[in-house]
Coordinates of C-alpha atoms (C1' of nucleotides) in Angstrom, one line a residue:
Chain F
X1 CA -157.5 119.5 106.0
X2 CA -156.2 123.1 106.9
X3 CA -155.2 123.4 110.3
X4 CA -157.4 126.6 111.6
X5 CA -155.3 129.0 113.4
X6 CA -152.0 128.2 110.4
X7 CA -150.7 131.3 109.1
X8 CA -152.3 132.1 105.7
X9 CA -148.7 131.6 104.2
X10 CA -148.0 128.1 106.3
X11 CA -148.5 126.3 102.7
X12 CA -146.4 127.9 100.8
X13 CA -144.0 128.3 103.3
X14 CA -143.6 124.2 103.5
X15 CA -143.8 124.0 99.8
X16 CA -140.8 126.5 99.7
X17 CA -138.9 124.8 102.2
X18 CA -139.3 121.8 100.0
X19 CA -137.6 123.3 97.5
X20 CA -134.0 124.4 99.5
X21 CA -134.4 123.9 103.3
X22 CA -135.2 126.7 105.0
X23 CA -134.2 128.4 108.7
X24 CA -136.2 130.1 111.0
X25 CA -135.2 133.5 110.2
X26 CA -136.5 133.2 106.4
X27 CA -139.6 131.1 107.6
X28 CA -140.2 134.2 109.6
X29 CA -139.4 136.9 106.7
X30 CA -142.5 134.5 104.7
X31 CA -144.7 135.3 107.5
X32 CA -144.1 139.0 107.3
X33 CA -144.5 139.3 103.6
X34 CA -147.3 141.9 103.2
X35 CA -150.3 140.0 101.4
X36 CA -154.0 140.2 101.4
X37 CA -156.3 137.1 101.2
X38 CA -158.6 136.9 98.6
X39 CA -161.5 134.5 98.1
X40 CA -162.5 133.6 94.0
X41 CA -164.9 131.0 92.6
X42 CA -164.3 128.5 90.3
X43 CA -163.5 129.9 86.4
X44 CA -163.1 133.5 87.5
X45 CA -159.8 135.4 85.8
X46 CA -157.2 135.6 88.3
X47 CA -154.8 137.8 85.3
X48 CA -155.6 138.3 81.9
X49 CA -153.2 138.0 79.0
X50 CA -152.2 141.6 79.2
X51 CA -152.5 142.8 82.8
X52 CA -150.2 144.3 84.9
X53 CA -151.2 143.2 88.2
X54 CA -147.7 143.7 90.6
X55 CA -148.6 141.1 92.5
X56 CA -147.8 137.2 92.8
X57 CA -150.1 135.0 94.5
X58 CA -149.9 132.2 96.6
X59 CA -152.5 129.8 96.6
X60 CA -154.0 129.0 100.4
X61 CA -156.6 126.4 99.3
X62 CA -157.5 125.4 96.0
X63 CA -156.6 124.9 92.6
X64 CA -155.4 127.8 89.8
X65 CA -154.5 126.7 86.3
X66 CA -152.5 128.9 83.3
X67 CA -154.1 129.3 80.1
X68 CA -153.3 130.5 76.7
X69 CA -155.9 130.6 73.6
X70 CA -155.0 131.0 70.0
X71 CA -156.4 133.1 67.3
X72 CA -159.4 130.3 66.4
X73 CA -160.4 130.4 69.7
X74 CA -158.5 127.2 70.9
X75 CA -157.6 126.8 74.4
X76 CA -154.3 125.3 75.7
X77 CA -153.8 124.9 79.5
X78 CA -150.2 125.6 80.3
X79 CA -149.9 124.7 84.0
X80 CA -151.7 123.5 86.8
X81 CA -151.6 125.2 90.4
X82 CA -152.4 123.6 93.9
X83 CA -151.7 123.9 97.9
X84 CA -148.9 126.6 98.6
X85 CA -147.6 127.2 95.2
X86 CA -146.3 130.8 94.3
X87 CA -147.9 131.7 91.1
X88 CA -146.3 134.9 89.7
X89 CA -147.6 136.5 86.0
X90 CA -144.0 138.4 85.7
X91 CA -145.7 141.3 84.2
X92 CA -143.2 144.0 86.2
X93 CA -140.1 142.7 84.1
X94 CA -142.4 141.2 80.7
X95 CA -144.5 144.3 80.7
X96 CA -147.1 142.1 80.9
X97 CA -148.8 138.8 81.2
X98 CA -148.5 136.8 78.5
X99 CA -151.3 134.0 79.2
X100 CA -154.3 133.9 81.6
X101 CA -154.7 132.6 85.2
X102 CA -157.8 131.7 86.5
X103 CA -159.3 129.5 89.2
X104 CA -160.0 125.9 88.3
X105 CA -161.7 125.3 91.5
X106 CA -163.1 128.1 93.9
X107 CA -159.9 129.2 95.8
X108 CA -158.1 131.3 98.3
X109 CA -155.7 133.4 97.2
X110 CA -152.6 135.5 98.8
X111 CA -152.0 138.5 97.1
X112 CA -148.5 139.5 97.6
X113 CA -146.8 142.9 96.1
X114 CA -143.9 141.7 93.8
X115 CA -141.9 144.5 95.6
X116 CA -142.2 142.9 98.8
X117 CA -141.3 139.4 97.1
X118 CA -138.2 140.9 95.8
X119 CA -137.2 142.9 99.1
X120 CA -137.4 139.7 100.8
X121 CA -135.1 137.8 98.4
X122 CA -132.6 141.0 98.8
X123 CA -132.3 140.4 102.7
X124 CA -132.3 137.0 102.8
X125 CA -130.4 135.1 99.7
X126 CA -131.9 131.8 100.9
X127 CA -135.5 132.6 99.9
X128 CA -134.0 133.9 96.5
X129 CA -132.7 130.6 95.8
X130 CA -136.1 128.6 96.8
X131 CA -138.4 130.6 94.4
X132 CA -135.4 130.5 91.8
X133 CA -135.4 126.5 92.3
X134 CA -138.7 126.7 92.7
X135 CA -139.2 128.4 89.1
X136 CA -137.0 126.4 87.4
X137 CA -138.7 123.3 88.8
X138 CA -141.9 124.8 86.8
X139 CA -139.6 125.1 83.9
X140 CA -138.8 121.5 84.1
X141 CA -142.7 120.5 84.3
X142 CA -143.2 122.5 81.1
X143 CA -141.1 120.7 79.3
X144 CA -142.3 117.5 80.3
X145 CA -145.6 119.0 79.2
X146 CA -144.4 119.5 75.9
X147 CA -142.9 116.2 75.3
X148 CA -146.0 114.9 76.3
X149 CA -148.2 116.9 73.9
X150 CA -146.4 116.5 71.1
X151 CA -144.5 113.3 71.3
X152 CA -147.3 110.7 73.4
X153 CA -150.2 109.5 72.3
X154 CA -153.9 110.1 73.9
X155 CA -153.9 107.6 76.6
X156 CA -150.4 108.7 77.4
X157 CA -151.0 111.9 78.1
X158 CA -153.6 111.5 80.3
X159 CA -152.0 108.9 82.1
X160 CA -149.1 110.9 82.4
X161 CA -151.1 113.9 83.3
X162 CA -152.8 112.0 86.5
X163 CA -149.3 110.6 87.6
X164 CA -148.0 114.1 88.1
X165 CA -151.8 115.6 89.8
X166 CA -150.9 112.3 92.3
X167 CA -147.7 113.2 92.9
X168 CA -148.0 116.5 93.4
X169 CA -151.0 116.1 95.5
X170 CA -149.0 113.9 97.5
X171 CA -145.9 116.0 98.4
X172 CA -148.1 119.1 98.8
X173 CA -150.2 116.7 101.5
X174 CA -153.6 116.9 99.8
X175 CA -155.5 113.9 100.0
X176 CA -154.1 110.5 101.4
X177 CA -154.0 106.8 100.8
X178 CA -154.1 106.7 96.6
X179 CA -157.5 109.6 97.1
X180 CA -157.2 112.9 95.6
X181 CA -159.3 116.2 95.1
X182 CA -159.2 116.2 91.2
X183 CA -160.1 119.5 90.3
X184 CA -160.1 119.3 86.7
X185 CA -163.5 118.5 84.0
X186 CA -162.8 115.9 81.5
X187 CA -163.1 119.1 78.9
X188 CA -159.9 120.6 81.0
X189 CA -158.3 117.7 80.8
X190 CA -158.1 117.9 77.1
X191 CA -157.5 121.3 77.1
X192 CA -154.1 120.5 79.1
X193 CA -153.4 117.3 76.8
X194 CA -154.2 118.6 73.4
X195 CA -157.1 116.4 72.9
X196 CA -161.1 116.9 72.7
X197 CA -163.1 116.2 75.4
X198 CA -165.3 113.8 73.5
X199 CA -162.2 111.8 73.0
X200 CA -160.8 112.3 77.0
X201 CA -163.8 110.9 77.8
X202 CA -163.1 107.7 75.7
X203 CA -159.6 107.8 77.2
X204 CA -160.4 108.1 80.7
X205 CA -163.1 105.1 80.1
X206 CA -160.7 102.9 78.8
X207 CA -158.3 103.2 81.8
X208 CA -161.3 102.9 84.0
X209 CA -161.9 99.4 82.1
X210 CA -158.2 98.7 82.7
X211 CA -158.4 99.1 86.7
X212 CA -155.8 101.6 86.4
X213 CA -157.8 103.9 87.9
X214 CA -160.9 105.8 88.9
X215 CA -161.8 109.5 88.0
X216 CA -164.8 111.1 89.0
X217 CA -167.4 113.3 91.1
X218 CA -164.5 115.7 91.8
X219 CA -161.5 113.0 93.2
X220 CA -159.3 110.5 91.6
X221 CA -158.1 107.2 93.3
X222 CA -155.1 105.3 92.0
X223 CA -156.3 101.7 91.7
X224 CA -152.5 100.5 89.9
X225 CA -149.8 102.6 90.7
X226 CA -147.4 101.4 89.3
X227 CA -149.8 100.1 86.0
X228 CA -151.0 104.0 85.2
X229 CA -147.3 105.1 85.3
X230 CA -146.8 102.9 82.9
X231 CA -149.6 104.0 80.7
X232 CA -147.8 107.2 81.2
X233 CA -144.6 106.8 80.3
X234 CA -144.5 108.5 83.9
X235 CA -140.9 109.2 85.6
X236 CA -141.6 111.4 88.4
X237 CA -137.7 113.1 88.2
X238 CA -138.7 115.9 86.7
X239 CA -141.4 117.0 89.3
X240 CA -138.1 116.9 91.9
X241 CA -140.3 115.8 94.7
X242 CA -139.1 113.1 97.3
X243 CA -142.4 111.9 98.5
X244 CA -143.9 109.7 95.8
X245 CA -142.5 107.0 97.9
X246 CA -145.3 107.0 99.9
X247 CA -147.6 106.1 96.3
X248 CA -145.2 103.2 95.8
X249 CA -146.9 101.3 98.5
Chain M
X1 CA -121.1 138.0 59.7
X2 CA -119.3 137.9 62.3
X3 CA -116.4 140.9 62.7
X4 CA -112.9 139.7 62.5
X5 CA -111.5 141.1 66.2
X6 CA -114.5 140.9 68.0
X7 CA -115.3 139.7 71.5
X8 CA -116.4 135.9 71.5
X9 CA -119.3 137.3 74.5
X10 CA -119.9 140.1 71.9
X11 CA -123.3 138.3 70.3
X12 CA -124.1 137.2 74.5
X13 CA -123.6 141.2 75.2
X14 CA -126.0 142.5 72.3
X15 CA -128.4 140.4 73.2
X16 CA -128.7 140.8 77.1
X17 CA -128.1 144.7 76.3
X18 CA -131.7 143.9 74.4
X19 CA -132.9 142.3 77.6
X20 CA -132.0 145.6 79.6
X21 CA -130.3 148.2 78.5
X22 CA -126.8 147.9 79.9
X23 CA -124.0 150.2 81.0
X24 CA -120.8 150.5 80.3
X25 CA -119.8 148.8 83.7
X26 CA -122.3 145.7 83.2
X27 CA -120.8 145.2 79.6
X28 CA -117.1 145.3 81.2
X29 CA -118.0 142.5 83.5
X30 CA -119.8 140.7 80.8
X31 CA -116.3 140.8 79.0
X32 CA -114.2 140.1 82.0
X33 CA -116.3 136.5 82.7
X34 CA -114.0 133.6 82.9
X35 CA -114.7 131.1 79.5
X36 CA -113.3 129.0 76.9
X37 CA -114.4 128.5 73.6
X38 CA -114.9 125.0 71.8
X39 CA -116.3 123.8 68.8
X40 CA -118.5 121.6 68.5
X41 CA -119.7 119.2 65.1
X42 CA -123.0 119.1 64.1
X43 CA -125.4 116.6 66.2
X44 CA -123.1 116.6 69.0
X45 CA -124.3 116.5 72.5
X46 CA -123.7 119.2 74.6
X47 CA -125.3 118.1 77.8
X48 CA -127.1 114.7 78.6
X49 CA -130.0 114.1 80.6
X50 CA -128.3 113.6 84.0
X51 CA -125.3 115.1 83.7
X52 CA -124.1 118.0 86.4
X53 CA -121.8 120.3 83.6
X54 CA -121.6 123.1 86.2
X55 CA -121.4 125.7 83.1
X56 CA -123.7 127.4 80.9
X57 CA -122.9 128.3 77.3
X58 CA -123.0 131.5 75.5
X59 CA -123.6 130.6 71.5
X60 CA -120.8 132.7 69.6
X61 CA -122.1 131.1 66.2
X62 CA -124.0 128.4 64.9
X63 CA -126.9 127.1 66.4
X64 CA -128.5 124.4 69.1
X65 CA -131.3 122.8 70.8
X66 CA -132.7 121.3 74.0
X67 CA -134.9 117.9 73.8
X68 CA -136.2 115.1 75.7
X69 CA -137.2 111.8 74.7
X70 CA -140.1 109.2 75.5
X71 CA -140.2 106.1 77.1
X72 CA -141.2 104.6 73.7
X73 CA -137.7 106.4 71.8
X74 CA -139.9 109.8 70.4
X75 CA -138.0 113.0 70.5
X76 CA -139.5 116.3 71.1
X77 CA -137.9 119.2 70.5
X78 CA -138.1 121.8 73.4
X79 CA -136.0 124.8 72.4
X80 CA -133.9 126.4 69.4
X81 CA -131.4 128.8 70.5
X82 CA -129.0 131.0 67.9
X83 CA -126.2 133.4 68.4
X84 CA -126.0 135.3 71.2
X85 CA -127.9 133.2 73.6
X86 CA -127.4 132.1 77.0
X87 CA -127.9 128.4 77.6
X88 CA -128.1 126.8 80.8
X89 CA -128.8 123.4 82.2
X90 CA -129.1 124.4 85.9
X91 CA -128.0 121.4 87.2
X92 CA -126.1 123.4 90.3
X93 CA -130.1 124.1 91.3
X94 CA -132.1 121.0 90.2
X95 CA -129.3 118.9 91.2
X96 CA -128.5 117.6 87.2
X97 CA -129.8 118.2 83.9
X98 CA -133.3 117.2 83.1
X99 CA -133.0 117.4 79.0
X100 CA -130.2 116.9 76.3
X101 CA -129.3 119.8 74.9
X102 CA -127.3 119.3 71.3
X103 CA -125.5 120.8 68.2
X104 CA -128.1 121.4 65.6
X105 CA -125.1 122.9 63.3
X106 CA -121.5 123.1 63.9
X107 CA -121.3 125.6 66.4
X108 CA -118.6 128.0 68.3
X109 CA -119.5 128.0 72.0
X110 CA -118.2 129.9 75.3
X111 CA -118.4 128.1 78.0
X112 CA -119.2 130.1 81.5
X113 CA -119.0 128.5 84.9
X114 CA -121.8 128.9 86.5
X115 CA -119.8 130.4 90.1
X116 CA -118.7 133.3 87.5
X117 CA -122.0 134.1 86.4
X118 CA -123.6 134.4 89.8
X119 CA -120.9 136.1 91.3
X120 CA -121.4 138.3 88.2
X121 CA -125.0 138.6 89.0
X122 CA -124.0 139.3 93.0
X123 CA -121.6 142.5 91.8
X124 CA -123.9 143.6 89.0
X125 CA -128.0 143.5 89.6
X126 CA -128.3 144.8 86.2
X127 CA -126.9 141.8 84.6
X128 CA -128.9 139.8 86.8
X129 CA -132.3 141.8 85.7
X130 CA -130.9 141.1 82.6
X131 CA -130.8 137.5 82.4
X132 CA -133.8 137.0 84.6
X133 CA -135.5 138.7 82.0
X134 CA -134.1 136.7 79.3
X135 CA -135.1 133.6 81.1
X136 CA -138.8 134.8 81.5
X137 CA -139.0 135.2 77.7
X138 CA -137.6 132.1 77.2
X139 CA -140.5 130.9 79.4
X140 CA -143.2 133.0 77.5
X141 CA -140.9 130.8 74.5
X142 CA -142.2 127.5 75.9
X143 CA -145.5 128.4 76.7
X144 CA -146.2 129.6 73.3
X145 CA -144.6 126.1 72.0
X146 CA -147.1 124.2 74.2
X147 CA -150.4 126.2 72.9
X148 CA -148.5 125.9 69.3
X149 CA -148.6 121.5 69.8
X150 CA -151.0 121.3 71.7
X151 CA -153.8 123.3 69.7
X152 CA -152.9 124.4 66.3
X153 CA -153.1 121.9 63.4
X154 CA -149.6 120.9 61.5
X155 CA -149.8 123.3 58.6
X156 CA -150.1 126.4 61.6
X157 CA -147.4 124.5 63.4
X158 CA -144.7 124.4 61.1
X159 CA -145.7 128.2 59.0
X160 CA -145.6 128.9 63.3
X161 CA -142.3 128.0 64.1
X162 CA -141.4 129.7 60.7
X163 CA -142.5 133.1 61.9
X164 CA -140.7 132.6 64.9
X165 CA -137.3 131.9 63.5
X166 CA -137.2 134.7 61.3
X167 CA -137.8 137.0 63.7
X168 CA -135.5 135.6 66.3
X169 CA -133.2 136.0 63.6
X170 CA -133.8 139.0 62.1
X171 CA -133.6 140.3 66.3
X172 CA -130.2 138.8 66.3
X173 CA -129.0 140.5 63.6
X174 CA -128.5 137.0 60.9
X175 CA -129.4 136.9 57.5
X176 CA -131.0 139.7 56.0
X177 CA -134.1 141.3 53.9
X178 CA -136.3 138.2 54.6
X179 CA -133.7 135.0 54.0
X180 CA -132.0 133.5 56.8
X181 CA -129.8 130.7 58.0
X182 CA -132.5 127.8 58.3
X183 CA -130.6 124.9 60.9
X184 CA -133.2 122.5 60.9
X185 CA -134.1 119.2 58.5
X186 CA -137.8 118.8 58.2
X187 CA -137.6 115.8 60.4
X188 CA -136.2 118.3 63.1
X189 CA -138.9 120.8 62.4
X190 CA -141.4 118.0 62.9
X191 CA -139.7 116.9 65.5
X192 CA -140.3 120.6 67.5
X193 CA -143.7 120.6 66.3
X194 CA -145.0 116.9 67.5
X195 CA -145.3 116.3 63.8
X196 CA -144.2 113.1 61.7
X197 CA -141.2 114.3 59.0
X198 CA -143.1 112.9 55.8
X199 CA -146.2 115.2 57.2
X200 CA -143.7 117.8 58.0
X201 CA -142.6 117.7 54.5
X202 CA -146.1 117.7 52.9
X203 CA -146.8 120.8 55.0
X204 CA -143.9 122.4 53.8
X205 CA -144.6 121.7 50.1
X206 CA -148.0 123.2 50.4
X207 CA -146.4 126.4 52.0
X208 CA -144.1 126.2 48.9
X209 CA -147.0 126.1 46.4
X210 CA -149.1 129.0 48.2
X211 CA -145.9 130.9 48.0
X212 CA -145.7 132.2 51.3
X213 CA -142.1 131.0 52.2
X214 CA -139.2 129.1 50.1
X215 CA -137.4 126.8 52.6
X216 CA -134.7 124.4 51.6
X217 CA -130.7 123.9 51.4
X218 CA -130.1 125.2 54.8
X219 CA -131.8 128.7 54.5
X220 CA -135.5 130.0 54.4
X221 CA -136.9 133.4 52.7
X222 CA -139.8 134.6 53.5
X223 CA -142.7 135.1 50.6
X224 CA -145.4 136.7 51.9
X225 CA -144.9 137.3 55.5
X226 CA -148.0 138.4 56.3
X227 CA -149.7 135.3 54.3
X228 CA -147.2 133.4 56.7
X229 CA -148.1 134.8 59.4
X230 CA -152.0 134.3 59.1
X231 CA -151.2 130.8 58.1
X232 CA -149.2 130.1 61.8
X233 CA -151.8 132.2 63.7
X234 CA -148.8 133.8 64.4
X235 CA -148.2 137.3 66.7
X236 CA -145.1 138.2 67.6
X237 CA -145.8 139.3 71.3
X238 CA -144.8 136.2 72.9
X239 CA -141.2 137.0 71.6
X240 CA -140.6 140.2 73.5
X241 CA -138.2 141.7 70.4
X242 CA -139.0 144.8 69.0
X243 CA -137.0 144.3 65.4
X244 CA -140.0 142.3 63.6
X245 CA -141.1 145.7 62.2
X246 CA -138.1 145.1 59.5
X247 CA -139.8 142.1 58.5
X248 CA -143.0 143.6 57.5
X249 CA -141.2 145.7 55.2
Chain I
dC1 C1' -188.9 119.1 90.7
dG2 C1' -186.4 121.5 87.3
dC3 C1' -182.3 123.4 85.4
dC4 C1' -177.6 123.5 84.2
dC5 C1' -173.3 121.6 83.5
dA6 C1' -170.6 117.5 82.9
dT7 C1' -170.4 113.1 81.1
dT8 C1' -171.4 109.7 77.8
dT9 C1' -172.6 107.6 73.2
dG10 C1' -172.8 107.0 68.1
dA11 C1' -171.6 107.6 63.5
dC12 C1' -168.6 109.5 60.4
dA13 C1' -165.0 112.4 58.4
dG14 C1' -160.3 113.6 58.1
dC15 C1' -155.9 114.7 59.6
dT16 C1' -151.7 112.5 60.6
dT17 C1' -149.1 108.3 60.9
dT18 C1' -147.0 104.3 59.1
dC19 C1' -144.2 101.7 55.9
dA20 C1' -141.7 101.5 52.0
dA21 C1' -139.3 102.9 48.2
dA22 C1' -137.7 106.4 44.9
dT23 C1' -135.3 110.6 44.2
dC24 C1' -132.4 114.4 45.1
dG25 C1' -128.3 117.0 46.7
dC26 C1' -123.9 117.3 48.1
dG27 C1' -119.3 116.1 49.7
dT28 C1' -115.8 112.7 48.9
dG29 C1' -112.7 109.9 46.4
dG30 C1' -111.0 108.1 42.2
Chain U
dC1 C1' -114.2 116.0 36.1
dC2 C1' -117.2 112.2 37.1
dA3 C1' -118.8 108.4 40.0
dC4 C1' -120.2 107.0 44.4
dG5 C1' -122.5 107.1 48.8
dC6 C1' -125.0 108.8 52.4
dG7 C1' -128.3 111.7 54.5
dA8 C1' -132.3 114.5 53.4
dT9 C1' -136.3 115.0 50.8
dT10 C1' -140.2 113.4 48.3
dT11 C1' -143.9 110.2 46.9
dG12 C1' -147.8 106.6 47.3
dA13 C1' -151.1 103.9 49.4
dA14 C1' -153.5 102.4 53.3
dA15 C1' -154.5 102.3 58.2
dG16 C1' -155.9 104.5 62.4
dC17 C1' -156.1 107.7 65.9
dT18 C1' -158.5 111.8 67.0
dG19 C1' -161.8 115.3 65.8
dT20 C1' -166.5 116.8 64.7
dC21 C1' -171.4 117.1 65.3
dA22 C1' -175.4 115.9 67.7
dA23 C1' -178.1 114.1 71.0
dA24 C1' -178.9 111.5 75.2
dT25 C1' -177.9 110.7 79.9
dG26 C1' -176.5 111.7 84.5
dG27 C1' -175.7 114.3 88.8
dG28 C1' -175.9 118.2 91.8
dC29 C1' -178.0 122.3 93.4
dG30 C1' -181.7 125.8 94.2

DNA sequence: CGCCCATTTGACAGCTTTCAAATCGCGTGG
DNA sequence: CCACGCGATTTGAAAGCTGTCAAATGGGCG
């Protein structure tokens, strides 16, 4: 899927331009942004609640995932991270991270000082604004997260939570057709929903039984588009991606 | 509470000037932004899902909250802000709102365009440190919120969300020795915490009996703040304020 | 072939919701 | 000053969604 000579930064860098259009003078500050690749395998800590790592990273190939645990040991997973997106812990102006990162699947990672990040938003404003849209894009996706946890029921939420993975998938050009990589165990998925994975499992059963879809051996495939959105209560607005258009069909 | 001649900003100022300690230059400028003030009754919308205000709000007094609804009419809660915080929609960035944000008391509000804030932002990087930090925490807010629905059970929830008011308060200088100004009805409460309002109320009565917090007619004092906090698995880290230590007093 | 992790299944408990209806508190009007 | 009315709080009973605890099954990899 990756082209083989593409600059390490080529997916973040249409990911970004996404976000505000970009011209060929800040296309060619990404490419000059210091960075070092970095391979990890699946489940390995990326940040730890606490670090201080200075760096952001942008994710080559793979998938990355937020976490957050409470004091009985409870696991919530807070966001999910694939194909060119900048993940930053914002430790240099929090003091430190306030959740986990780690790798959901085995991944390649570009380590990028956040010094450089921020010297690059100095000299060119336009790259300021596409990581500032690009943030508050994430904000808008935790939300909808939260409105799902709290306010939707189990098969709602999982529904939901395979409408946004398709979307996603779709605008970052993973996958193709209604097939995606689905990087996620069922356990994850109820870590991300709220739910037990004994009772994820029932879930995704039951919307297998329903031919809404199909979710296994490490891909999904959309079998009734526009069905499982309704499961969902799914409105892709809030991801502020164009290209679901292409799922519609 | 509040002083007679003061600047309507003044609560805004004090609580960026927590953010990042500001200068006497960054605080003029804060003073000098354009803004009017309005009122605005309890349960009033202040923005609607959709709409483009083009201005953010400073909270002089009183208090508010952003929240989304489901397909199926359930309403989730997403934020509580108080006095002295900066509320924005950024709809110039994401194109138009993608919440409701509303009164949850009568409330005093100055409203800044957004233009005047980034210019302020352009001529002063401190203020924009400042508020970039301010939005981080309120992202460290919502992340907490998610791990508090998704994986605590409703008596952590609610004894949660308890914690986290009074020190958000007690940070913003309301209320005092460990009573404050309480905005929300327990149907509210349960609507932030993905809870029913007849379970939200049962919670709250068994909070009563175990005397850890009295919370009724519009304010809350805290019991045993410790015992309240072990009941909401709750640390304060999350909230990036450094005044909690009165509380344990 | 064997091991390990993920998925699946069953039975049961229990937390939370649902649906009404009663009670309380407080501001308003008589 | 008291009665009224509305929203918020409280209560009860019953249903049901989701969690818990084990144990079995399945699939991929060395």
């Amino acid at each position: 899927m990756t082209r083989s000579a593409e600059h390490a930064l080529a997916p973040l860098i249409r990911k970004l331009d996404r976000r505000v259009k970009l011209g060929a003078v800040e296309i060619e500050a990404l490419e000059r942004l210091p960075h070092y690749i970095a391979e990890v395998d699946r489940g390995r800590f990326i940040v730890r609640e606490g670090d201080k790592p200075g760096h952001c990273m942008a994710i080559v190939e793979g998938f990355i995932y937020r976490n957050k645990i409470t004091g009985d040991g409870g696991r919530q997973i807070l966001s999910v991270h694939l194909h060119g997106d900048l993940v930053c812990a914002h430790d240099q102006l929090l003091g430190e991270a306030d959740h986990n990162i780690q790798a959901l699947t085995r991944a390649r990672l570009a380590y990028i000082p956040q010094a450089a990040l921020l010297a690059a938003f100095e000299a060119h404003p336009v790259l300021a604004r596409a990581v500032w849209r690009d943030n508050l894009i994430d904000g808008s996706v935790a939300r909808e997260w939260l409105l799902n946890v709290g306010r939707r029921n189990a098969r709602q939420r999982v529904a939901h939570m395979i409408c946004e993975m398709a979307v996603r998938s779709e605008a970052a050009g993973l996958g193709s057709g209604s097939k995606y990589v689905w990087p996620l165990t069922q356990e994850q998925i109820g870590d991300a929903s709220g739910l037990t994975s004994v009772h994820t499992n029932r879930i995704i059963q039951s919307l297998r039984r329903d031919e809404l879809v199909k979710l296994g051996r490490g891909e999904v495939r959309i079998v009734d588009w526009l069905g499982l959105q309704l499961a969902g209560d799914f409105r892709s607005s809030y991801l502020h991606e164009q290209d679901q258009a292409r799922l519609a069909a």
